[in-house]
């Protein structure tokens, strides 16, 4: 079995020596134990401005276990990862994605490969607890996972982008032609036999986080808007609620009017305010429903993936999703 470890790197010159050392050691260990036949590290340099790429070039000339891709500019973590995964889909039987900062425990890789050898196509690395994250990061993440699940985007709680994927799972993922990438959510919709490996997340040992608050918020918003059209439905619901309130208001206003308790002009203003408000919201909601449909259509996601076949001729059973 050929294993490829894909590592997106952005200005990671401080981490690379340690990362290369630890990942190579893990690969060697697994090769020795015959868990894998051949393992390799693929660094994807996401347009770094420091010495990251020259380090990658140096390592790949010294060490046959290392190779690298350099993106022409900083495209962002999800795109850098996709660049690596795309290459991996054609060149490896299983692919693990991990961050360059080694906050994710490299020893979990061994458990992931074990799960793969036991038949799992996708193995999610899940953080056991987030003690090393700041109070804010921990709670904002929790809120995000809850909101996301409420809105119908399936994501695995406390799982980031540390995961193993088999070749066929990756090939299926690469069939998603969308441009708003939220990989962890997309992977969760693939199906296939999946497993989970738990690990403790560490602190970044060198360099600094490339995900400041601003990027985190936009990533979370991206996640929600790439996966859910429920916010659009809510507009319609709100419109219906407003119309119901307006009925109550109409009755109240008319009663006050006929009781001569209302000052002139109040009844008509109040009624039109609530009724028109409700109508506008419903109109927005209806438009939203269509926009939601257009949105789903433009994603052009594949409708299904075939996992297995039975009773079909031999040459049809190969390369299910190619
Ligand atoms: N990264 C990247 N491009 C970017 C930002 C980050 O490839 O524009 C990489 C980075 O080098 C690291 C991974 O994405 O390997 C995760 O970034 P980081 O550790 O800074 O995020 P955090 O763990 O703080 O969320
Ligand atoms: Mg990190």
Tab-separated table of C-alpha atoms in Angstrom, residues 168 175 192 306-309 316-322:
chain	number	residue	atom	x	y	z
A	168	UNK	CA	-11.661	5.918	-4.180
A	175	UNK	CA	-15.704	15.051	-8.400
A	192	UNK	CA	-18.183	4.987	2.414
A	306	UNK	CA	-20.910	3.521	-6.097
A	307	UNK	CA	-19.320	1.665	-3.230
A	308	UNK	CA	-19.633	-1.934	-4.376
A	309	UNK	CA	-21.149	-4.047	-7.113
A	316	UNK	CA	-17.004	-3.325	-14.940
A	317	UNK	CA	-16.049	-3.686	-11.320
A	318	UNK	CA	-12.776	-1.825	-11.570
A	319	UNK	CA	-12.271	1.853	-10.978
A	320	UNK	CA	-15.728	2.454	-9.651
A	321	UNK	CA	-15.619	6.207	-9.680
A	322	UNK	CA	-12.988	7.114	-12.183
